[in-house]
Amino acid sequence: MKGLALALAPLGTLFVGVLFAHVVDEPLRRREPSLPGIVASLFFAITLLFTWQLSTRELPIDYQLVGSNVELVITELGIFVAVAATLAGLLVSIYTIASDEHAGGSEVYFPLVFALVAGVIGIGFANDLFTLYVFFELMAVATYALVPFDVGRAEAVEAGFKYLVMNAVGAVLAIFGISLIFTTAGGTDAGATLALGELQTQLAGMTEPEIYPVYAGLLFITIGFGVKSALVPLHTWVPDAYSEAPSGISALLAGIATPAAVIAMIKCLAVFPLDTVPVGLMLMVFAVVTMTVGNLLALQQSDVKRLLAYSSIPHIGYVLFGFGIGFHYGFDIAFDGALFHILANVFMKGGAFLAVGVVLYQLRNTELAGVRDLESLEGIAYRMPVAAVTLSVAVLALAGVPPLAGFWGKLFIVLGAARVSDVGVGALLALIVIGNSFLSLGYYLPLIKHMVARPDEGGVIESVQRAPTMLALPLALATLAMILLGILPALGLEIVHPAVNYLVELAGTAGFLGVMPW
Amino acid sequence: MVTLAGWASLGGVVIFAALAVILSDMLKSILSLTIASVSLAAYFYLLGAPYAAVFEAIVAAGLITVLFLFMVSLTDTSVVERLESRKATLVGVFALAFIAVAGFLWLSYFGELGVAAQSNFGDFGEALWTGRSIDVLAVTILIFVGVIGSMRLTTAGMEALDEEPETWEEPSAESEAGGSAGTSSDDEPQEEVA
């Protein structure tokens, strides 16, 4: 082993967690059914502690498990991804202490959750396109089993099937794109590498005829990772997978797994010579289509989980828009916006799906078991105030209402757009984000309206039990985080801004900053 | 110049790829494809492309096998029942094979077997262990996750699915005017609005 061994600690903890949770689940459950959830929370807390320890060291940290090649590089971006992923994992594992969504399969549920989060952290730490792909697959494979986790329901299996087919095809396209880049950059030569920095240098020196395969690689990588990122028109798995997966898993998918696919895509795209390959422009086009179509589709939903699922699509659009502006025009504030929105998304989407999960959990033994349409949930705020407050704060934050977490990410992206020297283009770009945010109020506000409407007298909602404290705890934590990040954005910027500096440095070495050829 | 080992691995690719297509038993077909991928990885390596060999072994023999297992376990419960019944054997064989290959490569790379200097096994070992040891670690976890995930998508839950799909009771259907035609549990519980 070479380098600081602490670098492997966050991943190592989760890898141990995968095996440990599988082996000790049964004895733990026999002693106390909530113990697997508590142990999972402890593992995530330890991972967070190691990540925090890493963040206090001088970055980047190179680490080799065996031999001399650099295999993991802990950068500020890696720390950001690890913190976001671990917080999402922690939130969901606290939720599972009292919920029963893993019942009948917790010896599989927790290992898969650990693997999902480890995959995301690996994406952040990977310094090589192939390592990044392997960790991307680790995350994806875990979700292939988690989406149809409730295997007794035909809808869950159908959603899992659709998710698996689409994402497996996407993964194959991504590895094909990576192979094309590898080959073009001298894959058969001695010393050929897929390391980000070196690959970037090799590609930067290429001229017209020999760079054509790089364009093909760009296309395959964008489409390949774009499927998991839910780019429109590759998004069709999202409503089924998010709505049929257990709520905790929906929270992980929307909160961190899908944004992690965007990060994977961005890390791959950053190796392209940005002064000849229009990466930023391509991202902006995809982003505008994704946010607009996603919002229009969400407007038509009446099922609360499908509504939240569809509403996840425009948020990927906002994030991509920020990255697009950052890559195209070189404005680091747009990168700030994209990464801040990813961090806020952990609590906004995570909190929203967990709140819905708590409502559905409390309704599971009533006539409304499994019912998720908005009208049937009218008046739920009177019986489950914590869940209703969390859901309300989450959707307001998602809409970008100040002073909540979702406001700042969007503001930074808009400010990035407004900096474009051509005032007309800048105003148009800013208006696209602002307009889409207003559009989203069209489906978020009715959701709140239904929750606070008077419940039917003598109806099921009136008699439903309040959520137990342990179920309310993760909701309260998510709400607190959304408010804190809104009032004190500096808390988030403390890990976001160093990550942005790394991204600017990475993209800057490709020679695009200040060039603005388009 | 293709050596005897090269012809053998190429033959392995052709034979097991053909078997993967011909066999009607899904599990045997998947395993044949995996062996074909491993043979192809060996062929790549013998042709002097150790990195391509490592990628082929990790992606095709590792990831793709897991994906096929998932797909089959979502569609054909009998395969998974058989997997379940032979779990101990499968895990044992897998673990022994992994330890044997890993041990050989490790020793060949570090020279304890004395083959690193004279043979290309050193290159493969180097490519695998010095270049991609984190990937090997991640893929090991990934395959474990794939196997336990495939097991989950089966047995009790899938048996219930085979008998009678359990869907949500929809009290709202009672209040919906047009709901009478769609009251069976097989019906889609959600309308596809988009």
XYZ file of C-alpha atoms in Angstrom:
712
model
C 0.000 0.000 0.000
C 1.254 3.448 -0.827
C -0.099 6.821 0.104
C -2.242 7.681 3.062
C -4.182 4.553 4.078
C -6.919 6.804 5.472
C -7.843 7.420 1.818
C -9.325 3.940 1.590
C -11.114 4.206 4.951
C -14.524 5.552 3.758
C -14.753 2.957 0.986
C -13.245 0.239 3.181
C -15.802 0.873 5.921
C -18.658 0.443 3.469
C -17.101 -2.646 1.859
C -16.804 -4.203 5.315
C -20.387 -3.074 5.923
C -21.574 -4.967 2.823
C -20.204 -8.264 4.139
C -20.886 -7.591 7.828
C -24.521 -6.605 7.298
C -25.147 -9.748 5.276
C -23.577 -12.060 7.824
C -24.837 -10.616 11.118
C -28.287 -9.536 10.016
C -30.155 -12.566 11.320
C -28.659 -12.649 14.839
C -29.163 -8.895 15.115
C -32.773 -9.094 14.005
C -33.477 -11.960 16.409
C -32.256 -9.809 19.272
C -34.056 -6.636 18.192
C -35.653 -5.943 14.760
C -34.372 -2.369 14.682
C -30.716 -3.346 15.277
C -29.720 -3.773 11.587
C -30.851 -0.188 10.951
C -28.915 1.080 13.977
C -25.768 -0.785 12.877
C -26.137 0.612 9.349
C -26.441 4.139 10.793
C -23.252 3.542 12.785
C -21.382 2.421 9.680
C -22.466 5.567 7.852
C -21.513 7.726 10.832
C -18.031 6.131 10.843
C -17.727 6.675 7.077
C -18.665 10.335 7.570
C -16.057 10.630 10.311
C -13.336 9.195 8.043
C -14.399 11.522 5.228
C -14.200 14.489 7.573
C -10.740 13.331 8.671
C -9.678 13.157 5.027
C -10.992 16.661 4.371
C -8.683 18.045 7.061
C -5.578 16.692 5.269
C -3.771 18.357 2.430
C -5.513 17.437 -0.823
C -5.194 15.781 -3.263
C -4.176 12.499 -1.652
C -2.907 9.803 -4.007
C -3.421 6.248 -2.898
C -2.257 2.910 -4.295
C -3.542 -0.352 -2.879
C -0.857 -2.442 -4.572
C 2.037 -1.505 -6.831
C 2.966 1.902 -8.085
C 0.106 3.196 -10.234
C -2.093 5.867 -8.708
C -5.521 4.354 -8.302
C -7.565 6.614 -6.037
C -7.086 10.341 -5.790
C -8.932 12.074 -2.994
C -9.747 15.531 -4.310
C -12.063 18.215 -2.989
C -14.687 16.990 -5.453
C -14.295 13.470 -4.084
C -14.791 14.763 -0.537
C -17.907 16.630 -1.636
C -19.377 13.523 -3.275
C -18.473 11.357 -0.262
C -20.099 13.772 2.204
C -23.291 14.047 0.137
C -23.534 10.272 -0.394
C -22.842 9.409 3.239
C -25.380 11.940 4.502
C -27.990 10.410 2.195
C -27.086 6.917 3.415
C -27.230 8.040 7.032
C -30.629 9.665 6.585
C -32.081 6.537 4.983
C -30.538 4.153 7.504
C -32.036 6.176 10.393
C -35.373 5.913 8.594
C -35.037 2.123 8.363
C -34.637 1.789 12.139
C -38.387 2.184 12.576
C -39.745 1.429 9.114
C -40.357 -2.066 7.813
C -39.613 -1.554 4.143
C -36.654 -3.930 4.368
C -38.697 -6.594 6.162
C -38.175 -10.094 4.841
C -34.883 -9.211 3.216
C -32.805 -6.977 5.448
C -29.804 -9.311 5.043
C -29.809 -8.103 1.425
C -31.234 -4.588 1.825
C -28.435 -3.131 3.964
C -25.520 -4.667 1.987
C -27.082 -3.250 -1.171
C -27.488 0.195 0.409
C -23.834 0.119 1.531
C -22.785 -0.939 -1.980
C -24.843 1.861 -3.541
C -23.230 4.526 -1.358
C -19.758 2.948 -1.827
C -20.291 3.101 -5.592
C -21.125 6.809 -5.382
C -18.088 7.542 -3.189
C -15.916 5.528 -5.602
C -17.150 7.688 -8.484
C -15.935 10.713 -6.534
C -12.551 9.181 -5.662
C -11.805 7.552 -9.035
C -8.983 9.098 -11.000
C -9.261 6.805 -13.963
C -12.147 6.314 -16.393
C -12.213 2.549 -15.965
C -12.170 2.716 -12.149
C -14.946 5.290 -12.385
C -16.923 2.913 -14.583
C -16.446 -0.013 -12.181
C -17.729 2.055 -9.248
C -20.579 3.354 -11.396
C -21.537 -0.265 -12.056
C -21.257 -1.120 -8.354
C -23.797 1.614 -7.643
C -25.985 0.525 -10.553
C -25.947 -3.197 -9.711
C -26.998 -2.436 -6.140
C -29.960 -0.429 -7.407
C -30.965 -3.182 -9.882
C -31.929 -5.306 -6.889
C -33.186 -2.455 -4.707
C -35.736 -1.031 -7.159
C -37.759 -4.275 -7.400
C -37.035 -5.049 -3.726
C -40.716 -5.611 -3.007
C -40.679 -8.642 -5.302
C -44.187 -9.689 -4.391
C -45.657 -6.817 -6.392
C -45.855 -7.133 -10.155
C -45.449 -3.354 -10.585
C -42.170 -3.375 -8.661
C -40.774 -6.230 -10.757
C -41.917 -4.535 -13.961
C -40.283 -1.271 -12.894
C -37.109 -3.153 -11.960
C -37.070 -4.906 -15.325
C -37.438 -1.643 -17.231
C -34.795 0.000 -15.071
C -32.368 -2.878 -15.537
C -32.767 -3.118 -19.312
C -32.380 0.617 -19.927
C -29.487 1.111 -17.556
C -27.631 -2.017 -18.677
C -27.755 -0.751 -22.261
C -26.593 2.662 -21.023
C -23.688 1.086 -19.146
C -22.592 -0.839 -22.239
C -22.659 2.370 -24.302
C -20.625 4.152 -21.626
C -17.899 1.482 -21.574
C -17.867 1.507 -25.369
C -17.323 5.271 -25.284
C -14.535 4.879 -22.737
C -12.940 2.161 -24.915
C -13.061 4.486 -27.944
C -11.329 7.234 -25.984
C -8.749 4.757 -24.681
C -8.031 3.470 -28.188
C -7.838 6.951 -29.699
C -5.495 8.088 -26.966
C -3.088 5.253 -27.804
C -4.609 2.279 -26.021
C -2.292 -0.208 -27.712
C 0.852 1.777 -26.934
C 3.032 0.931 -23.979
C 2.136 3.084 -21.006
C -1.360 3.882 -22.311
C -3.563 5.129 -19.514
C -7.101 6.075 -18.635
C -6.029 8.430 -15.833
C -8.006 11.676 -16.096
C -5.129 14.161 -16.249
C -2.937 12.171 -18.625
C -5.825 11.308 -20.913
C -6.738 14.984 -21.046
C -3.185 15.894 -22.098
C -3.157 13.205 -24.793
C -6.516 14.266 -26.228
C -5.640 17.972 -26.118
C -2.940 17.595 -28.739
C -5.194 15.973 -31.336
C -6.186 17.555 -34.619
C -9.101 17.105 -37.035
C -9.030 13.682 -38.655
C -7.675 11.780 -35.669
C -10.077 13.453 -33.235
C -13.237 12.109 -34.946
C -13.405 8.936 -32.802
C -13.261 11.259 -29.773
C -16.547 12.837 -30.907
C -18.065 9.355 -31.106
C -16.692 8.634 -27.625
C -18.272 11.835 -26.336
C -21.633 10.773 -27.746
C -21.485 7.265 -26.280
C -20.348 8.498 -22.859
C -23.068 11.162 -22.759
C -25.808 8.732 -23.741
C -24.405 5.930 -21.591
C -24.223 7.943 -18.378
C -27.211 10.006 -19.552
C -29.559 7.054 -19.084
C -28.736 6.805 -15.384
C -28.689 10.606 -15.134
C -32.292 10.648 -16.428
C -31.585 13.025 -19.306
C -34.643 13.534 -21.481
C -35.337 11.502 -23.660
C -33.522 8.748 -21.724
C -35.603 9.306 -18.598
C -38.490 6.882 -19.102
C -37.342 4.478 -16.360
C -37.516 7.228 -13.709
C -41.248 7.394 -12.894
C -41.589 3.623 -12.589
C -38.367 2.997 -10.694
C -38.724 5.877 -8.227
C -42.373 5.233 -7.534
C -42.207 1.433 -7.192
C -39.003 1.243 -5.169
C -39.297 1.334 -1.358
C -39.399 4.996 -0.227
C -35.949 4.861 1.371
C -34.511 3.616 -1.893
C -36.399 6.273 -3.866
C -34.766 8.810 -1.528
C -31.322 7.363 -2.280
C -31.968 7.154 -6.020
C -33.257 10.711 -6.335
C -31.064 12.159 -3.604
C -27.687 10.835 -4.630
C -27.578 7.976 -7.171
C -28.895 9.944 -10.147
C -26.841 13.095 -9.363
C -23.795 10.794 -8.957
C -24.323 9.619 -12.530
C -24.158 13.297 -13.583
C -20.882 13.676 -11.660
C -19.546 10.531 -13.384
C -20.517 12.010 -16.741
C -18.913 15.362 -15.906
C -15.655 13.725 -14.800
C -15.547 11.828 -18.101
C -16.425 14.887 -20.177
C -13.764 16.998 -18.474
C -11.033 14.978 -20.225
C -12.169 16.152 -23.655
C -10.343 19.071 -25.272
C -12.916 21.703 -24.406
C -11.607 24.218 -26.933
C -12.524 21.934 -29.833
C -15.284 19.730 -28.419
C -18.438 21.709 -27.456
C -19.112 19.850 -24.200
C -20.693 22.818 -22.394
C -23.021 23.668 -25.253
C -24.169 20.058 -25.508
C -24.868 19.958 -21.756
C -26.877 23.182 -21.916
C -29.057 21.862 -24.758
C -29.721 18.605 -22.877
C -30.373 20.593 -19.682
C -32.991 22.902 -21.209
C -34.873 19.964 -22.738
C -34.588 17.926 -19.526
C -35.852 20.635 -17.156
C -38.690 21.763 -19.409
C -39.991 18.326 -20.408
C -39.577 17.047 -16.835
C -41.654 19.903 -15.458
C -44.371 19.498 -18.083
C -44.624 15.771 -17.340
C -44.736 16.367 -13.575
C -47.613 18.823 -14.024
C -49.843 15.974 -15.167
C -49.292 13.688 -12.170
C -51.784 12.966 -9.431
C -49.865 10.169 -7.683
C -47.600 11.702 -5.049
C -44.649 9.352 -5.634
C -44.865 9.622 -9.404
C -45.112 13.397 -9.042
C -41.920 13.466 -6.987
C -40.319 11.031 -9.447
C -41.121 13.191 -12.464
C -40.075 16.316 -10.580
C -36.606 14.807 -10.110
C -36.003 15.101 -13.842
C -35.970 18.944 -14.025
C -33.574 19.063 -11.080
C -31.077 17.026 -13.068
C -31.691 19.614 -15.783
C -30.776 22.490 -13.418
C -27.598 20.709 -12.335
C -26.592 20.013 -15.936
C -27.369 23.604 -16.871
C -24.965 24.808 -14.195
C -22.247 22.460 -15.434
C -22.998 23.432 -19.039
C -22.575 27.159 -18.332
C -19.471 26.423 -16.297
C -17.867 24.404 -19.082
C -18.992 26.656 -21.919
C -18.351 30.095 -20.483
C -15.937 29.266 -17.685
C -17.988 30.827 -14.881
C -17.202 29.059 -11.632
C -20.350 30.421 -9.967
C -22.378 28.136 -12.253
C -20.351 25.161 -10.988
C -21.093 26.428 -7.461
C -24.793 26.362 -8.308
C -24.693 22.848 -9.774
C -22.823 21.326 -6.838
C -24.816 23.244 -4.216
C -28.010 21.971 -5.830
C -26.696 18.396 -5.673
C -25.974 18.822 -1.953
C -29.379 20.407 -1.297
C -31.009 17.655 -3.347
C -29.882 15.053 -0.783
C -32.177 16.659 1.784
C -34.885 17.975 -0.549
C -35.538 14.818 -2.531
C -34.430 12.567 0.315
C -36.718 14.341 2.764
C -39.656 14.388 0.347
C -39.509 10.676 -0.460
C -38.960 9.718 3.182
C -41.949 11.855 4.216
C -44.119 10.088 1.655
C -42.698 6.804 2.918
C -43.752 7.650 6.483
C -47.278 8.555 5.337
C -47.608 5.318 3.359
C -46.182 3.338 6.288
C -48.797 4.757 8.669
C -51.559 4.024 6.159
C -50.405 0.453 5.463
C -52.984 -1.208 7.699
C -55.904 0.988 6.676
C -58.285 1.051 3.746
C -55.905 3.477 2.089
C -52.996 0.996 2.086
C -50.893 1.615 -1.000
C -53.008 4.539 -2.188
C -50.877 7.448 -3.282
C -53.132 9.796 -5.208
C -53.212 13.335 -3.892
C -56.955 13.484 -3.268
C -56.946 10.416 -1.033
C -54.244 11.988 1.117
C -56.226 15.177 1.765
C -55.862 16.453 5.292
C -52.860 14.306 6.129
C -51.174 17.370 7.677
C -53.640 17.254 10.603
C -52.699 13.696 11.546
C -49.008 13.651 10.547
C -47.706 17.179 10.996
C -43.998 16.282 10.897
C -44.316 14.402 7.610
C -46.470 17.167 6.143
C -44.072 19.919 7.255
C -41.096 18.003 5.824
C -42.872 17.401 2.537
C -44.000 21.047 2.349
C -40.552 22.433 3.153
C -39.006 19.967 0.677
C -41.261 20.900 -2.223
C -40.901 24.628 -1.509
C -37.129 24.173 -1.402
C -37.289 22.188 -4.640
C -39.233 25.041 -6.233
C -36.423 27.375 -5.192
C -38.347 29.403 -2.628
C -36.044 31.463 -0.348
C -34.723 31.059 2.274
C -34.550 27.302 1.737
C -31.755 25.074 0.469
C -32.970 24.864 -3.128
C -32.878 28.635 -3.582
C -29.104 29.099 -3.557
C -28.199 26.482 -6.141
C -30.667 27.937 -8.594
C -29.579 31.497 -7.786
C -25.925 30.681 -8.488
C -26.880 29.018 -11.761
C -28.986 32.045 -12.762
C -26.145 34.388 -11.783
C -23.789 32.315 -13.911
C -26.174 32.592 -16.846
C -26.597 36.330 -16.316
C -22.829 36.851 -16.545
C -22.790 35.910 -20.212
C -21.411 38.931 -22.050
C -24.182 38.902 -24.645
C -27.005 40.396 -22.543
C -29.757 38.864 -24.659
C -28.342 35.333 -24.418
C -27.620 35.774 -20.713
C -31.140 36.974 -19.986
C -32.610 34.115 -22.021
C -30.524 31.510 -20.188
C -31.460 32.996 -16.804
C -35.134 33.165 -17.765
C -35.150 29.477 -18.720
C -34.176 28.485 -15.163
C -36.473 31.048 -13.506
C -39.385 30.116 -15.786
C -38.957 26.419 -15.055
C -38.854 27.117 -11.311
C -42.179 28.943 -11.546
C -43.552 26.114 -13.667
C -42.693 23.637 -10.927
C -44.871 25.576 -8.474
C -47.770 24.397 -10.627
C -47.475 20.895 -9.193
C -45.731 21.568 -5.871
C -48.358 23.992 -4.524
C -51.342 21.664 -5.182
C -49.456 18.998 -3.227
C -49.306 21.300 -0.192
C -52.916 22.340 -0.745
C -54.100 18.733 -0.622
C -52.114 18.008 2.529
C -53.584 20.932 4.465
C -57.156 20.508 3.154
C -59.760 19.481 5.747
C -59.937 15.680 5.924
C -63.298 13.981 5.357
C -65.194 13.652 8.601
C -65.066 10.065 9.817
C -62.706 9.189 6.955
C -59.589 7.048 7.158
C -57.257 10.041 7.378
C -58.997 11.300 10.527
C -58.331 8.060 12.356
C -54.810 7.379 11.169
C -52.128 7.062 13.852
C -49.391 9.653 14.222
C -45.928 8.601 13.056
C -43.656 7.206 15.786
C -40.766 9.410 16.931
C -38.063 7.283 15.300
C -39.779 7.654 11.922
C -40.138 11.395 12.446
C -36.447 11.788 13.354
C -34.967 11.536 9.825
C -37.706 13.854 8.580
C -36.868 16.424 11.242
C -33.169 16.154 10.362
C -33.854 16.632 6.655
C -36.100 19.637 7.365
C -33.491 21.176 9.630
C -30.818 20.687 6.958
C -32.994 22.307 4.279
C -33.622 25.336 6.488
C -30.018 25.598 7.702
C -28.586 25.364 4.186
C -31.071 28.055 3.175
C -30.297 30.464 6.007
C -26.584 29.690 6.199
C -25.503 28.716 2.666
C -21.888 29.149 3.790
C -22.251 25.774 5.530
C -22.737 24.100 2.171
C -20.316 26.337 0.296
C -17.576 25.230 2.658
C -17.430 21.880 0.890
C -18.902 23.032 -2.427
C -16.415 25.787 -3.221
C -13.208 23.711 -2.867
C -14.836 21.104 -5.126
C -15.591 23.858 -7.655
C -11.978 25.031 -7.520
C -10.909 21.487 -8.374
C -13.396 21.352 -11.282
C -12.215 24.718 -12.601
C -8.635 23.508 -12.368
C -9.511 20.269 -14.158
C -11.445 22.044 -16.905
C -8.942 24.904 -17.006
C -6.078 22.595 -17.904
C -8.009 21.675 -21.034
C -7.545 25.290 -22.056
C -11.118 26.489 -22.171
C -11.217 29.127 -19.468
C -11.027 32.526 -21.026
C -11.057 31.077 -24.556
C -14.807 30.942 -25.147
C -14.624 29.921 -28.797
C -18.358 29.812 -29.335
C 2.179 -15.968 -34.175
C -0.626 -17.690 -32.356
C 0.626 -20.293 -29.935
C -1.052 -23.520 -28.901
C -2.451 -21.732 -25.837
C -3.787 -19.054 -28.166
C -5.576 -21.606 -30.346
C -6.936 -23.294 -27.236
C -8.342 -20.048 -25.853
C -9.716 -19.060 -29.267
C -11.344 -22.487 -29.517
C -12.771 -21.942 -26.038
C -14.282 -18.635 -27.158
C -15.942 -20.192 -30.210
C -17.202 -23.330 -28.459
C -18.582 -21.633 -25.360
C -20.058 -18.731 -27.337
C -21.858 -21.276 -29.528
C -23.029 -23.148 -26.441
C -24.345 -19.881 -24.977
C -26.574 -19.546 -28.037
C -27.543 -23.212 -28.392
C -28.313 -24.157 -24.781
C -31.922 -23.713 -23.806
C -31.136 -23.769 -20.096
C -30.643 -20.100 -19.190
C -28.271 -20.739 -16.318
C -25.983 -22.964 -18.391
C -26.146 -20.443 -21.210
C -25.015 -17.618 -18.905
C -22.178 -19.714 -17.506
C -21.079 -20.632 -21.052
C -20.968 -16.978 -21.991
C -18.906 -16.244 -18.907
C -16.401 -18.964 -19.822
C -16.300 -17.611 -23.395
C -15.466 -14.160 -21.979
C -12.737 -15.581 -19.761
C -11.280 -17.426 -22.782
C -11.390 -14.198 -24.790
C -9.603 -12.404 -21.951
C -6.913 -15.103 -22.067
C -6.636 -14.674 -25.846
C -6.250 -10.893 -25.524
C -3.538 -11.392 -23.004
C -1.717 -13.916 -25.198
C -1.842 -11.422 -28.052
C 0.022 -8.955 -25.852
C -2.856 -6.756 -24.700
C -2.922 -7.289 -20.911
C -5.099 -4.234 -20.229
C -7.709 -5.336 -22.758
C -7.601 -8.759 -21.098
C -8.202 -7.249 -17.675
C -11.090 -5.122 -18.993
C -12.630 -8.124 -20.733
C -12.326 -10.248 -17.600
C -13.767 -7.567 -15.309
C -16.504 -6.175 -17.567
C -17.623 -9.172 -19.591
C -16.978 -12.046 -17.206
C -17.858 -10.028 -14.092
C -20.362 -7.259 -14.743
C -22.186 -8.743 -17.708
C -22.644 -12.075 -15.936
C -24.185 -10.243 -13.000
C -26.510 -8.334 -15.331
C -27.636 -11.554 -17.017
C -28.226 -13.173 -13.640
C -30.387 -10.217 -12.623
C -32.351 -10.304 -15.826
C -32.986 -14.019 -15.616
C -33.892 -13.859 -11.942
C -36.500 -11.230 -12.800
C -38.072 -13.442 -15.429
C -37.417 -17.117 -14.707
C -37.899 -18.189 -11.126
C -36.815 -21.778 -11.723
C -33.256 -20.691 -12.511
C -32.993 -18.900 -9.227
C -34.494 -21.779 -7.322
C -31.737 -23.935 -8.760
C -29.165 -21.300 -7.916
C -30.552 -21.196 -4.403
C -30.381 -24.966 -4.003
C -26.753 -25.030 -5.163
C -25.777 -21.852 -3.366
C -23.092 -23.474 -1.205
C -21.508 -25.274 -4.188
C -21.624 -22.171 -6.376
C -20.163 -19.894 -3.743
C -17.489 -22.480 -2.899
C -16.450 -22.984 -6.528
C -16.494 -19.230 -7.149
C -14.423 -18.511 -4.050
C -11.887 -21.275 -4.794
C -11.503 -20.171 -8.412
C -11.104 -16.544 -7.380
C -8.520 -17.385 -4.716
C -6.613 -19.673 -7.103
C -6.468 -17.152 -9.941
C -5.751 -14.217 -7.643
C -3.075 -16.150 -5.785
C -1.389 -17.288 -8.969
C -1.380 -13.790 -10.448
C -0.171 -12.258 -7.228
C 2.678 -14.728 -6.871
C 3.587 -14.492 -10.538
C 3.749 -10.725 -10.300
C 5.835 -10.679 -7.179
C 8.047 -13.401 -8.603
C 7.660 -16.067 -5.926
C 6.665 -18.578 -8.593
C 9.631 -17.492 -10.636
C 7.534 -17.053 -13.753
C 7.372 -13.284 -13.895
C 10.722 -12.965 -15.585
C 10.195 -15.656 -18.209
C 6.552 -15.447 -19.029
C 3.894 -12.945 -19.896
C 1.941 -13.912 -16.814
C 3.966 -11.203 -15.129
C 2.433 -8.621 -17.477
C -1.084 -9.756 -16.711
C -0.381 -9.836 -13.013
C 1.130 -6.390 -13.217
C -1.792 -5.039 -15.212
C -4.238 -6.529 -12.762
C -2.542 -5.847 -9.471
C -0.512 -2.711 -9.880
C -2.797 -0.982 -12.322
C -6.224 -2.142 -11.279
C -6.174 -3.522 -7.758
C -8.900 -1.105 -6.606
C -11.031 -2.263 -9.544
C -10.494 -5.900 -8.585
C -11.554 -5.106 -5.014
C -14.640 -3.212 -6.221
C -15.589 -5.944 -8.697
C -15.304 -8.585 -5.970
C -17.807 -6.621 -3.877
C -19.905 -6.008 -6.983
C -20.175 -9.706 -7.810
C -21.079 -10.486 -4.198
C -23.737 -7.772 -4.334
C -24.947 -9.150 -7.659
C -25.302 -12.664 -6.313
C -27.184 -11.683 -3.138
C -29.315 -9.259 -5.162
C -30.244 -12.009 -7.625
C -31.159 -14.285 -4.734
C -33.460 -11.589 -3.397
C -35.409 -11.295 -6.641
C -36.700 -14.792 -6.221
C -38.055 -17.461 -3.995
C -40.869 -16.451 -1.696
C -41.627 -13.151 -3.331
C -41.524 -14.432 -6.869
C -43.580 -17.481 -5.960
C -46.258 -15.140 -4.713
C -45.959 -13.245 -7.961
C -46.383 -16.415 -9.998
C -49.547 -17.313 -8.156
C -51.381 -14.049 -7.877
C -49.847 -10.632 -8.225
C -50.349 -8.726 -5.031
C -51.227 -5.157 -5.863
C -52.539 -2.329 -3.823
C -56.115 -2.375 -2.839
C -57.564 0.630 -4.433
C -60.339 2.077 -2.385
C -60.314 5.035 -4.719
C -61.549 2.689 -7.455
C -64.823 2.431 -5.597
C -65.333 6.120 -5.850
C -64.261 6.312 -9.450
C -67.114 6.208 -11.887
C -65.320 4.183 -14.515
C -63.530 1.896 -12.137
C -65.778 -1.137 -12.472
C -63.965 -2.612 -15.420
C -60.613 -2.577 -13.770
C -61.043 -4.116 -10.389
C -58.937 -7.236 -10.822
C -55.645 -7.261 -9.009
C -53.804 -7.696 -12.292
C -54.657 -4.211 -13.389
C -52.181 -1.393 -13.405
C -52.608 0.505 -10.170
C -51.367 3.730 -11.710
C -52.509 5.443 -14.819
C -49.699 6.328 -17.149
C -50.519 9.959 -17.528
C -47.366 11.106 -19.222
